[in-house]
mmCIF file of C-alpha atoms and ligand atoms in Angstrom:
data_model
loop_
_atom_site.group_PDB
_atom_site.id
_atom_site.type_symbol
_atom_site.label_atom_id
_atom_site.label_comp_id
_atom_site.label_asym_id
_atom_site.label_seq_id
_atom_site.Cartn_x
_atom_site.Cartn_y
_atom_site.Cartn_z
ATOM 1 C CA MET A 1 116.139 110.577 70.458
ATOM 2 C CA ASP A 2 119.570 112.263 71.267
ATOM 3 C CA GLY A 3 120.824 112.257 74.754
ATOM 4 C CA ASN A 4 120.556 116.290 75.180
ATOM 5 C CA HIS A 5 117.178 116.160 76.958
ATOM 6 C CA GLU A 6 116.457 116.800 80.499
ATOM 7 C CA LEU A 7 115.809 113.987 83.047
ATOM 8 C CA ALA A 8 112.097 114.246 83.008
ATOM 9 C CA THR A 9 111.826 113.839 79.253
ATOM 10 C CA LEU A 10 114.199 110.909 79.084
ATOM 11 C CA GLY A 11 112.221 109.154 81.966
ATOM 12 C CA VAL A 12 109.092 109.165 79.678
ATOM 13 C CA ARG A 13 110.602 108.800 76.220
ATOM 14 C CA ALA A 14 114.277 107.408 76.382
ATOM 15 C CA GLY A 15 114.699 103.676 75.066
ATOM 16 C CA GLN A 16 111.523 103.366 73.483
ATOM 17 C CA ALA A 17 111.653 100.928 70.417
ATOM 18 C CA ARG A 18 108.497 100.675 68.304
ATOM 19 C CA SER A 19 107.429 97.415 66.762
ATOM 20 C CA ASP A 20 105.844 97.213 63.124
ATOM 21 C CA PHE A 21 102.505 97.789 64.865
ATOM 22 C CA ASN A 22 103.613 101.335 65.783
ATOM 23 C CA GLU A 23 102.194 101.142 69.252
ATOM 24 C CA HIS A 24 102.267 104.327 71.242
ATOM 25 C CA SER A 25 102.765 102.737 74.738
ATOM 26 C CA GLU A 26 105.925 100.327 75.144
ATOM 27 C CA ALA A 27 105.174 96.844 74.032
ATOM 28 C CA LEU A 28 105.513 93.708 76.321
ATOM 29 C CA PHE A 29 107.430 91.064 74.650
ATOM 30 C CA LEU A 30 106.336 88.170 76.650
ATOM 31 C CA THR A 31 108.320 85.471 75.043
ATOM 32 C CA SER A 32 111.255 83.127 75.906
ATOM 33 C CA SER A 33 112.658 82.862 72.456
ATOM 34 C CA PHE A 34 112.518 84.551 68.976
ATOM 35 C CA VAL A 35 112.189 82.900 65.519
ATOM 36 C CA PHE A 36 114.761 83.044 62.827
ATOM 37 C CA ASP A 37 114.020 83.202 59.096
ATOM 38 C CA SER A 38 116.670 80.490 58.351
ATOM 39 C CA ALA A 39 119.339 78.163 59.931
ATOM 40 C CA ARG A 40 122.002 80.690 58.442
ATOM 41 C CA GLN A 41 120.210 83.531 60.366
ATOM 42 C CA ALA A 42 119.804 81.361 63.582
ATOM 43 C CA ALA A 43 123.767 80.703 63.466
ATOM 44 C CA GLY A 44 124.526 84.383 62.865
ATOM 45 C CA ARG A 45 122.200 85.547 65.883
ATOM 46 C CA PHE A 46 123.869 83.110 68.274
ATOM 47 C CA THR A 47 127.416 83.869 67.324
ATOM 48 C CA GLY A 48 126.717 87.613 67.553
ATOM 49 C CA GLY A 49 127.605 88.224 63.896
ATOM 50 C CA GLU A 50 124.069 89.206 63.053
ATOM 51 C CA ASP A 51 121.966 91.788 65.167
ATOM 52 C CA GLY A 52 118.682 90.607 66.464
ATOM 53 C CA PHE A 53 117.078 89.025 69.366
ATOM 54 C CA VAL A 54 117.764 85.381 70.333
ATOM 55 C CA TYR A 55 116.507 84.104 73.792
ATOM 56 C CA SER A 56 115.217 86.198 76.728
ATOM 57 C CA ARG A 57 117.940 84.937 79.066
ATOM 58 C CA PHE A 58 120.103 87.555 77.459
ATOM 59 C CA SER A 59 118.106 89.477 74.845
ATOM 60 C CA ASN A 60 114.386 90.790 74.833
ATOM 61 C CA PRO A 61 113.047 93.951 73.328
ATOM 62 C CA THR A 62 111.256 94.934 76.461
ATOM 63 C CA VAL A 63 114.240 94.513 78.611
ATOM 64 C CA SER A 64 116.468 96.299 76.103
ATOM 65 C CA MET A 65 113.903 99.295 76.358
ATOM 66 C CA MET A 66 114.310 99.282 80.168
ATOM 67 C CA GLN A 67 117.994 99.026 80.010
ATOM 68 C CA ASP A 68 118.241 101.871 77.468
ATOM 69 C CA ARG A 69 115.929 103.952 79.500
ATOM 70 C CA LEU A 70 117.837 103.691 82.801
ATOM 71 C CA ALA A 71 121.251 104.072 80.974
ATOM 72 C CA ALA A 72 120.006 107.421 79.692
ATOM 73 C CA LEU A 73 118.712 108.571 83.108
ATOM 74 C CA GLU A 74 122.123 107.472 84.796
ATOM 75 C CA GLY A 75 124.202 108.878 81.807
ATOM 76 C CA ALA A 76 125.834 105.474 81.272
ATOM 77 C CA GLU A 77 127.157 103.873 78.061
ATOM 78 C CA ALA A 78 125.613 100.435 78.936
ATOM 79 C CA CYS A 79 123.199 98.727 81.299
ATOM 80 C CA VAL A 80 122.615 95.003 82.108
ATOM 81 C CA ALA A 81 119.200 94.263 83.832
ATOM 82 C CA THR A 82 119.089 91.513 86.504
ATOM 83 C CA ALA A 83 116.322 89.533 88.375
ATOM 84 C CA SER A 84 116.936 91.507 91.480
ATOM 85 C CA GLY A 85 119.225 94.069 93.263
ATOM 86 C CA MET A 86 121.132 91.277 94.843
ATOM 87 C CA SER A 87 121.607 89.529 91.554
ATOM 88 C CA ALA A 88 123.148 92.747 90.236
ATOM 89 C CA ILE A 89 125.620 92.860 92.980
ATOM 90 C CA LEU A 90 126.238 89.089 92.413
ATOM 91 C CA ALA A 91 126.624 89.439 88.551
ATOM 92 C CA MET A 92 128.990 92.370 88.971
ATOM 93 C CA SER A 93 130.990 90.720 91.485
ATOM 94 C CA MET A 94 131.275 87.459 89.629
ATOM 95 C CA ALA A 95 132.283 89.042 86.389
ATOM 96 C CA LEU A 96 134.796 91.521 87.863
ATOM 97 C CA LEU A 97 136.420 89.491 90.638
ATOM 98 C CA LYS A 98 138.585 86.389 90.996
ATOM 99 C CA ALA A 99 139.890 84.284 93.809
ATOM 100 C CA GLY A 100 142.683 86.182 95.455
ATOM 101 C CA ASP A 101 141.004 89.567 95.045
ATOM 102 C CA HIS A 102 140.191 92.141 97.751
ATOM 103 C CA VAL A 103 137.017 94.179 98.199
ATOM 104 C CA ILE A 104 136.556 97.291 100.431
ATOM 105 C CA CYS A 105 132.910 97.539 101.278
ATOM 106 C CA SER A 106 131.183 100.198 103.397
ATOM 107 C CA ASN A 107 129.875 98.531 106.681
ATOM 108 C CA ALA A 108 126.441 100.332 106.165
ATOM 109 C CA VAL A 109 125.269 98.518 103.199
ATOM 110 C CA PHE A 110 122.109 96.355 102.935
ATOM 111 C CA GLY A 111 122.201 93.444 105.120
ATOM 112 C CA ALA A 112 122.204 90.858 102.160
ATOM 113 C CA THR A 113 125.067 92.542 100.497
ATOM 114 C CA VAL A 114 127.211 92.015 103.896
ATOM 115 C CA GLN A 115 126.219 88.332 103.629
ATOM 116 C CA LEU A 116 127.107 88.193 100.110
ATOM 117 C CA TYR A 117 130.649 89.445 100.433
ATOM 118 C CA SER A 118 131.342 88.152 103.932
ATOM 119 C CA GLY A 119 129.973 84.791 103.508
ATOM 120 C CA ILE A 120 129.350 83.594 99.845
ATOM 121 C CA LEU A 121 132.086 85.348 98.162
ATOM 122 C CA ALA A 122 134.533 84.716 100.953
ATOM 123 C CA ARG A 123 134.193 80.862 100.190
ATOM 124 C CA PHE A 124 135.417 81.535 96.563
ATOM 125 C CA GLY A 125 138.625 83.319 97.702
ATOM 126 C CA VAL A 126 137.419 86.933 97.780
ATOM 127 C CA ASP A 127 138.401 88.759 100.733
ATOM 128 C CA THR A 128 136.424 91.660 101.944
ATOM 129 C CA THR A 129 137.352 94.704 104.329
ATOM 130 C CA PHE A 130 134.429 96.633 105.889
ATOM 131 C CA VAL A 131 134.778 100.335 106.778
ATOM 132 C CA SER A 132 132.963 103.244 107.803
ATOM 133 C CA PRO A 133 130.997 104.859 104.927
ATOM 134 C CA THR A 134 132.047 108.223 105.982
ATOM 135 C CA ASN A 135 135.611 107.905 107.007
ATOM 136 C CA LEU A 136 137.890 108.325 103.954
ATOM 137 C CA ALA A 137 140.938 107.460 105.974
ATOM 138 C CA GLN A 138 139.691 104.008 106.755
ATOM 139 C CA TRP A 139 139.060 103.428 103.003
ATOM 140 C CA GLU A 140 142.765 104.571 102.212
ATOM 141 C CA ARG A 141 144.249 102.386 104.915
ATOM 142 C CA ALA A 142 142.230 99.237 103.924
ATOM 143 C CA LEU A 143 143.755 99.258 100.432
ATOM 144 C CA ARG A 144 145.971 96.462 99.465
ATOM 145 C CA PRO A 145 147.824 95.667 96.244
ATOM 146 C CA ASN A 146 145.039 93.195 95.168
ATOM 147 C CA THR A 147 142.060 95.616 95.867
ATOM 148 C CA ARG A 148 139.969 95.512 92.912
ATOM 149 C CA LEU A 149 136.704 96.965 94.065
ATOM 150 C CA LEU A 150 135.299 99.566 96.340
ATOM 151 C CA PHE A 151 131.582 99.155 97.105
ATOM 152 C CA LEU A 152 129.156 101.523 98.832
ATOM 153 C CA GLU A 153 125.499 102.626 99.122
ATOM 154 C CA THR A 154 124.650 106.416 99.634
ATOM 155 C CA PRO A 155 122.700 107.372 101.458
ATOM 156 C CA SER A 156 123.081 104.209 103.375
ATOM 157 C CA ASN A 157 120.291 102.001 104.555
ATOM 158 C CA PRO A 158 118.934 102.516 107.101
ATOM 159 C CA LEU A 159 120.863 105.213 108.798
ATOM 160 C CA THR A 160 121.334 107.520 105.610
ATOM 161 C CA GLU A 161 125.024 108.152 106.085
ATOM 162 C CA ILE A 162 126.418 109.938 103.103
ATOM 163 C CA SER A 163 129.583 108.763 101.446
ATOM 164 C CA ASP A 164 131.779 111.168 99.157
ATOM 165 C CA ILE A 165 131.336 109.657 95.827
ATOM 166 C CA ALA A 166 134.091 112.067 94.055
ATOM 167 C CA ALA A 167 136.498 111.650 97.046
ATOM 168 C CA LEU A 168 136.176 107.706 96.873
ATOM 169 C CA SER A 169 136.417 107.668 93.241
ATOM 170 C CA ALA A 170 139.816 109.430 93.395
ATOM 171 C CA VAL A 171 140.926 106.764 96.049
ATOM 172 C CA ALA A 172 139.756 103.998 93.896
ATOM 173 C CA LYS A 173 141.480 105.532 90.803
ATOM 174 C CA ARG A 174 144.934 105.810 92.652
ATOM 175 C CA ALA A 175 144.796 102.311 93.643
ATOM 176 C CA GLY A 176 143.716 101.051 90.266
ATOM 177 C CA ALA A 177 140.498 99.771 91.616
ATOM 178 C CA LEU A 178 136.875 100.108 90.579
ATOM 179 C CA LEU A 179 134.257 102.040 92.378
ATOM 180 C CA ALA A 180 130.643 100.675 92.618
ATOM 181 C CA VAL A 181 127.773 102.742 93.936
ATOM 182 C CA ASP A 182 124.416 101.145 94.927
ATOM 183 C CA ASN A 183 121.913 104.138 93.899
ATOM 184 C CA ALA A 184 118.624 102.328 95.011
ATOM 185 C CA PHE A 185 117.852 104.940 97.591
ATOM 186 C CA CYS A 186 118.421 107.944 95.421
ATOM 187 C CA THR A 187 117.921 106.970 91.773
ATOM 188 C CA PRO A 188 119.251 109.025 88.937
ATOM 189 C CA ALA A 189 116.466 111.369 89.708
ATOM 190 C CA LEU A 190 118.327 112.766 92.792
ATOM 191 C CA GLN A 191 122.116 111.468 92.266
ATOM 192 C CA ARG A 192 124.078 110.178 89.245
ATOM 193 C CA PRO A 193 127.269 108.413 90.547
ATOM 194 C CA LEU A 194 128.951 108.043 87.158
ATOM 195 C CA HIS A 195 128.881 111.844 86.899
ATOM 196 C CA LEU A 196 130.686 112.089 90.143
ATOM 197 C CA GLY A 197 133.429 109.435 89.182
ATOM 198 C CA ALA A 198 131.942 106.014 90.209
ATOM 199 C CA ASP A 199 132.709 103.420 87.593
ATOM 200 C CA LEU A 200 129.807 101.363 88.120
ATOM 201 C CA VAL A 201 126.086 101.876 89.354
ATOM 202 C CA ILE A 202 123.964 99.188 90.881
ATOM 203 C CA HIS A 203 120.174 99.327 91.173
ATOM 204 C CA SER A 204 117.628 97.507 93.230
ATOM 205 C CA ALA A 205 114.822 98.377 90.668
ATOM 206 C CA THR A 206 112.459 96.555 93.125
ATOM 207 C CA LYS A 207 112.643 100.055 94.966
ATOM 208 C CA TYR A 208 111.910 103.427 93.457
ATOM 209 C CA LEU A 209 112.462 102.489 89.728
ATOM 210 C CA ASP A 210 109.232 100.363 89.819
ATOM 211 C CA GLY A 211 107.998 102.729 92.611
ATOM 212 C CA GLN A 212 104.800 100.892 93.494
ATOM 213 C CA GLY A 213 105.951 97.745 94.958
ATOM 214 C CA ARG A 214 105.062 95.280 92.325
ATOM 215 C CA VAL A 215 108.197 93.525 91.048
ATOM 216 C CA LEU A 216 111.719 92.536 91.826
ATOM 217 C CA GLY A 217 114.442 93.864 89.481
ATOM 218 C CA GLY A 218 118.088 95.031 89.362
ATOM 219 C CA ALA A 219 120.645 96.461 87.066
ATOM 220 C CA VAL A 220 124.405 97.195 86.575
ATOM 221 C CA LEU A 221 125.481 100.325 84.709
ATOM 222 C CA GLY A 222 128.848 101.620 83.467
ATOM 223 C CA SER A 223 131.099 101.739 80.613
ATOM 224 C CA ARG A 224 130.430 99.528 77.653
ATOM 225 C CA ALA A 225 133.707 97.783 78.342
ATOM 226 C CA LEU A 226 132.919 96.907 81.862
ATOM 227 C CA VAL A 227 129.147 96.090 81.507
ATOM 228 C CA MET A 228 128.934 94.386 78.003
ATOM 229 C CA ASP A 229 132.323 92.549 78.065
ATOM 230 C CA GLY A 230 132.211 91.336 81.637
ATOM 231 C CA ILE A 231 128.985 91.510 83.337
ATOM 232 C CA PHE A 232 126.709 90.706 80.257
ATOM 233 C CA GLY A 233 128.778 87.586 79.757
ATOM 234 C CA PHE A 234 128.145 86.351 83.223
ATOM 235 C CA LEU A 235 124.455 87.148 82.795
ATOM 236 C CA ARG A 236 124.185 85.269 79.494
ATOM 237 C CA THR A 237 125.968 82.237 80.923
ATOM 238 C CA ALA A 238 124.522 82.121 84.587
ATOM 239 C CA GLY A 239 121.192 83.526 83.954
ATOM 240 C CA PRO A 240 120.015 85.828 86.846
ATOM 241 C CA SER A 241 118.071 87.767 84.153
ATOM 242 C CA LEU A 242 115.246 90.125 84.410
ATOM 243 C CA SER A 243 111.667 88.776 83.257
ATOM 244 C CA PRO A 244 110.204 90.835 80.324
ATOM 245 C CA PHE A 245 107.102 91.444 82.514
ATOM 246 C CA ASN A 246 109.099 92.862 85.225
ATOM 247 C CA ALA A 247 111.202 95.016 82.886
ATOM 248 C CA TRP A 248 107.983 96.480 81.425
ATOM 249 C CA VAL A 249 106.640 97.245 84.707
ATOM 250 C CA ILE A 250 109.862 99.038 85.734
ATOM 251 C CA LEU A 251 110.211 100.741 82.263
ATOM 252 C CA LYS A 252 106.665 102.287 82.922
ATOM 253 C CA GLY A 253 107.477 102.912 86.439
ATOM 254 C CA MET A 254 110.402 105.183 85.342
ATOM 255 C CA GLU A 255 108.060 107.549 83.425
ATOM 256 C CA THR A 256 107.127 108.799 86.944
ATOM 257 C CA LEU A 257 110.231 108.635 88.682
ATOM 258 C CA GLU A 258 111.423 112.137 88.944
ATOM 259 C CA LEU A 259 107.712 113.265 90.023
ATOM 260 C CA ARG A 260 107.915 110.597 92.689
ATOM 261 C CA MET A 261 111.308 111.089 94.188
ATOM 262 C CA LEU A 262 110.899 114.954 94.408
ATOM 263 C CA ALA A 263 107.398 114.545 96.047
ATOM 264 C CA GLN A 264 108.448 111.598 98.390
ATOM 265 C CA SER A 265 111.647 113.421 99.388
ATOM 266 C CA GLU A 266 109.701 116.482 100.368
ATOM 267 C CA ARG A 267 107.217 114.454 102.436
ATOM 268 C CA ALA A 268 110.107 112.604 104.225
ATOM 269 C CA LEU A 269 111.896 115.997 105.205
ATOM 270 C CA GLU A 270 108.751 117.285 106.673
ATOM 271 C CA LEU A 271 108.100 114.103 108.510
ATOM 272 C CA ALA A 272 111.739 114.179 109.771
ATOM 273 C CA ILE A 273 111.440 117.704 110.892
ATOM 274 C CA TRP A 274 108.341 116.814 113.025
ATOM 275 C CA LEU A 275 110.086 113.770 114.332
ATOM 276 C CA GLU A 276 113.090 115.778 115.429
ATOM 277 C CA SER A 277 110.873 117.803 117.792
ATOM 278 C CA HIS A 278 109.022 114.628 119.180
ATOM 279 C CA PRO A 279 109.982 114.056 123.004
ATOM 280 C CA GLN A 280 109.991 110.145 122.603
ATOM 281 C CA VAL A 281 112.317 110.327 119.579
ATOM 282 C CA ALA A 282 116.117 110.349 120.610
ATOM 283 C CA ARG A 283 117.387 110.920 117.035
ATOM 284 C CA VAL A 284 116.325 111.399 113.530
ATOM 285 C CA PHE A 285 118.297 110.486 110.344
ATOM 286 C CA HIS A 286 117.718 112.288 107.072
ATOM 287 C CA PRO A 287 120.011 113.947 104.761
ATOM 288 C CA GLY A 288 117.860 117.043 104.419
ATOM 289 C CA LEU A 289 117.986 117.786 108.121
ATOM 290 C CA ALA A 290 120.518 120.504 109.148
ATOM 291 C CA SER A 291 121.429 118.199 112.157
ATOM 292 C CA HIS A 292 122.500 115.244 109.761
ATOM 293 C CA PRO A 293 126.430 114.863 110.018
ATOM 294 C CA GLN A 294 126.909 115.044 106.329
ATOM 295 C CA HIS A 295 124.193 117.618 105.364
ATOM 296 C CA ALA A 296 126.505 119.697 103.308
ATOM 297 C CA LEU A 297 127.870 116.906 101.457
ATOM 298 C CA ALA A 298 124.280 115.509 100.688
ATOM 299 C CA SER A 299 123.338 119.028 99.625
ATOM 300 C CA GLN A 300 126.140 118.957 97.022
ATOM 301 C CA GLN A 301 125.825 115.558 95.883
ATOM 302 C CA GLN A 302 121.996 115.022 95.764
ATOM 303 C CA ARG A 303 119.171 116.908 94.416
ATOM 304 C CA ALA A 304 116.999 116.212 97.449
ATOM 305 C CA GLY A 305 117.411 114.300 100.645
ATOM 306 C CA GLY A 306 115.449 111.126 99.475
ATOM 307 C CA ALA A 307 112.393 109.333 100.953
ATOM 308 C CA VAL A 308 113.979 107.279 103.758
ATOM 309 C CA VAL A 309 113.801 108.702 107.242
ATOM 310 C CA SER A 310 115.107 106.527 110.281
ATOM 311 C CA PHE A 311 114.787 107.401 113.759
ATOM 312 C CA GLU A 312 115.660 106.052 117.377
ATOM 313 C CA VAL A 313 112.818 105.911 119.755
ATOM 314 C CA ASN A 314 113.446 106.038 123.618
ATOM 315 C CA GLY A 315 112.718 102.682 125.199
ATOM 316 C CA GLY A 316 114.612 100.144 122.859
ATOM 317 C CA ARG A 317 112.964 97.209 121.152
ATOM 318 C CA ASP A 318 109.786 97.396 123.090
ATOM 319 C CA ALA A 319 109.170 101.027 122.356
ATOM 320 C CA ALA A 320 110.025 100.575 118.743
ATOM 321 C CA TRP A 321 107.781 97.526 118.242
ATOM 322 C CA LYS A 322 105.182 99.444 119.959
ATOM 323 C CA VAL A 323 105.168 102.077 117.310
ATOM 324 C CA ILE A 324 105.070 99.510 114.437
ATOM 325 C CA ASP A 325 102.121 97.734 116.014
ATOM 326 C CA SER A 326 100.109 100.752 116.486
ATOM 327 C CA THR A 327 100.173 101.770 113.017
ATOM 328 C CA ARG A 328 96.865 101.461 111.057
ATOM 329 C CA LEU A 329 97.767 103.227 107.691
ATOM 330 C CA ILE A 330 101.617 102.633 107.233
ATOM 331 C CA SER A 331 102.376 99.259 105.965
ATOM 332 C CA ILE A 332 104.750 96.887 108.190
ATOM 333 C CA THR A 333 106.858 95.529 105.545
ATOM 334 C CA GLY A 334 110.579 95.248 104.660
ATOM 335 C CA ASN A 335 110.389 96.718 101.219
ATOM 336 C CA LEU A 336 110.888 100.533 100.479
ATOM 337 C CA GLY A 337 110.514 102.601 97.407
ATOM 338 C CA ASP A 338 106.715 102.398 97.283
ATOM 339 C CA VAL A 339 104.219 105.068 96.852
ATOM 340 C CA LYS A 340 102.603 103.481 100.026
ATOM 341 C CA THR A 341 104.739 104.378 103.314
ATOM 342 C CA THR A 342 106.318 101.601 104.896
ATOM 343 C CA ILE A 343 107.866 100.831 108.377
ATOM 344 C CA THR A 344 110.470 98.342 109.443
ATOM 345 C CA HIS A 345 112.493 97.444 112.466
ATOM 346 C CA PRO A 346 115.915 97.000 110.851
ATOM 347 C CA ALA A 347 117.558 95.107 113.741
ATOM 348 C CA THR A 348 115.143 92.347 113.533
ATOM 349 C CA THR A 349 114.200 92.106 109.939
ATOM 350 C CA THR A 350 116.525 93.640 106.905
ATOM 351 C CA HIS A 351 119.643 93.562 109.287
ATOM 352 C CA GLY A 352 118.575 90.575 111.402
ATOM 353 C CA ARG A 353 120.984 87.927 109.855
ATOM 354 C CA ILE A 354 124.221 89.913 110.336
ATOM 355 C CA SER A 355 125.962 89.429 113.609
ATOM 356 C CA PRO A 356 125.254 91.656 116.542
ATOM 357 C CA GLU A 357 128.875 93.039 116.432
ATOM 358 C CA ALA A 358 128.527 93.984 112.718
ATOM 359 C CA ARG A 359 125.007 95.392 113.581
ATOM 360 C CA ALA A 360 126.391 97.650 116.275
ATOM 361 C CA ALA A 361 129.339 98.579 114.137
ATOM 362 C CA ALA A 362 126.950 99.789 111.548
ATOM 363 C CA GLY A 363 125.115 101.691 114.275
ATOM 364 C CA ILE A 364 121.672 99.887 114.062
ATOM 365 C CA SER A 365 120.135 99.902 117.738
ATOM 366 C CA GLU A 366 117.337 98.031 119.008
ATOM 367 C CA GLY A 367 115.159 101.391 119.204
ATOM 368 C CA LEU A 368 115.800 102.302 115.482
ATOM 369 C CA LEU A 369 112.886 102.423 113.089
ATOM 370 C CA ARG A 370 113.010 102.858 109.339
ATOM 371 C CA VAL A 371 110.194 104.712 107.544
ATOM 372 C CA ALA A 372 110.286 104.758 103.633
ATOM 373 C CA VAL A 373 107.807 107.645 103.050
ATOM 374 C CA GLY A 374 105.499 107.336 100.100
ATOM 375 C CA LEU A 375 102.913 109.733 98.609
ATOM 376 C CA GLU A 376 100.170 109.950 101.419
ATOM 377 C CA ALA A 377 99.600 113.102 103.126
ATOM 378 C CA VAL A 378 102.096 113.977 105.787
ATOM 379 C CA ALA A 379 99.459 114.755 108.332
ATOM 380 C CA ASP A 380 98.177 111.077 108.072
ATOM 381 C CA LEU A 381 101.423 109.697 108.458
ATOM 382 C CA LYS A 382 102.150 111.951 111.702
ATOM 383 C CA ALA A 383 98.741 110.851 113.075
ATOM 384 C CA ASP A 384 99.568 107.012 112.396
ATOM 385 C CA LEU A 385 103.048 107.351 114.169
ATOM 386 C CA THR A 386 101.645 109.515 117.009
ATOM 387 C CA ARG A 387 99.392 106.515 118.417
ATOM 388 C CA GLY A 388 102.387 104.338 119.073
ATOM 389 C CA LEU A 389 104.886 107.192 119.887
ATOM 390 C CA GLY A 390 102.519 108.198 122.856
HETATM 391 C C1 PLP B 1 120.084 99.566 98.950
HETATM 392 C C2 PLP B 1 119.645 98.249 98.650
HETATM 393 N N1 PLP B 1 120.450 97.671 97.641
HETATM 394 C C3 PLP B 1 120.119 96.146 97.297
HETATM 395 C C4 PLP B 1 118.911 95.783 97.556
HETATM 396 C C5 PLP B 1 118.640 94.397 97.305
HETATM 397 O O1 PLP B 1 117.729 94.356 96.178
HETATM 398 P P1 PLP B 1 116.724 93.167 95.803
HETATM 399 O O2 PLP B 1 115.747 93.048 96.975
HETATM 400 O O3 PLP B 1 116.048 93.836 94.739
HETATM 401 O O4 PLP B 1 117.365 92.018 95.615
HETATM 402 C C6 PLP B 1 118.111 96.324 98.562
HETATM 403 C C7 PLP B 1 116.825 95.787 99.168
HETATM 404 O O5 PLP B 1 116.319 96.096 100.054
HETATM 405 C C8 PLP B 1 118.553 97.525 99.120
HETATM 406 O O6 PLP B 1 117.818 98.271 99.934
#
C-alpha cells in the first residue's frame, strides 16, 4: 500500500505481508531460524547479498510487519524493534555514542532512563547533563562541542510536562547533535516527533502500542541511515531483539491504537477536570487542562492530551497511599498504557531508584499519584478514587 493513507487506515493495514497461504490476519512466524535451499543461498543471505530471512535475532517476518506498520504511523523511513523500551534506548545509545561523547537529557524522563545515562553509560565514558524539559535556555547552556545527543520524553512521566520538539530540534541541529524523543505517552496517534524535526523516535511498545498490558517491546525509528546503518547493526550483534510473539501482539494492538488513544485521552481529561475541583487535591497535571503550564504548546504539538493524569493529594505519602489502598477497581501497578486504568505512587515505585535530590529536581513529591486512564466509565473511576480521597 502507498503512504498516502490516513492514520486509522495505516494502523490497520500498513506493513502486512501475506505468506503463500494468503491468510487475512497477519501470521505469527514463531521460528528462531529460516531454512535455505542451498549452501549458496545460505551464504548469500548471511552476507546480505541476497534478500530473505535468516535468524530471528535480526530478521523475522512478523517483526518486520510490526516495524513497517509503526514506521508508517510515525512517518519514519526505518524502524528497528527491540525487546523493551529500555533496550530501545540502550540500542540507540550504544549504536550512536562513544566514550567522550556528551548527552543532554531531560530531568523528567522515566527513572530507568536516568539510571541508564547517569549510571551505566557514565561507566563507559558518556557524560550526561540533566536539564529541565521546558527550559530551552538550560538546553542551550548545557551544549558542549562534544554534545552528540539530546534526549527527552514529552509529555514527561509522571508530570506531563511538555517539551517544545520543534524548538529543541533547532537547538540540536545548530549544535550538530541528534534529537531523540521518547513517544511512549502520545504514540503516533497523538504526536509525530519526526514531523516536528526530531531525528529519532523511541517507543516502549509495552505501553499504548500493545495497549492491553500483555507484552514488553520497544522500537527506534528515524532515517534509514541512522536506524539501519547504526542501530540495526548493534541489535544484530548484541541481540536485545523483539520476540516474534510479542511483535504479533503489538502489531494487532496497533490496529486499535488511534481509537484507544482518543477515547482514553477524553476520559483522562474528564477525570482531570473533576480532580481539579476536589478539595483534597492540591494540583492536577494533564496537558488538556487550561491550567497546565504548557497547555498552548500541547494543543499545537499533540492531537489530544494523552491518557495520563497525575495529581498531588494533601497529606503527603500517607494520604497518597490511602488513595491507592482504597481502590477496588483501578489496578495498583507500575505499568501504564493499558485499557485497564492503573494507579502508581511514583516516588516509591517507578522513580524510587533515583536519588531524593534528583526526584525533587524532577518535581516528584511524596503526595503525587499517577493514574493512567483506561477505557472504563469515568463515573466508576471517580467512585473508586473518592473512597480514598475522603
Ligand atoms: C516513557 C517511558 N519510556 C520508556 C519506558 C521503558 O519501557 P519498558 O518498560 O518497555 O522497557 C517506560 C516504562 O514505563 C516509559 O514510561
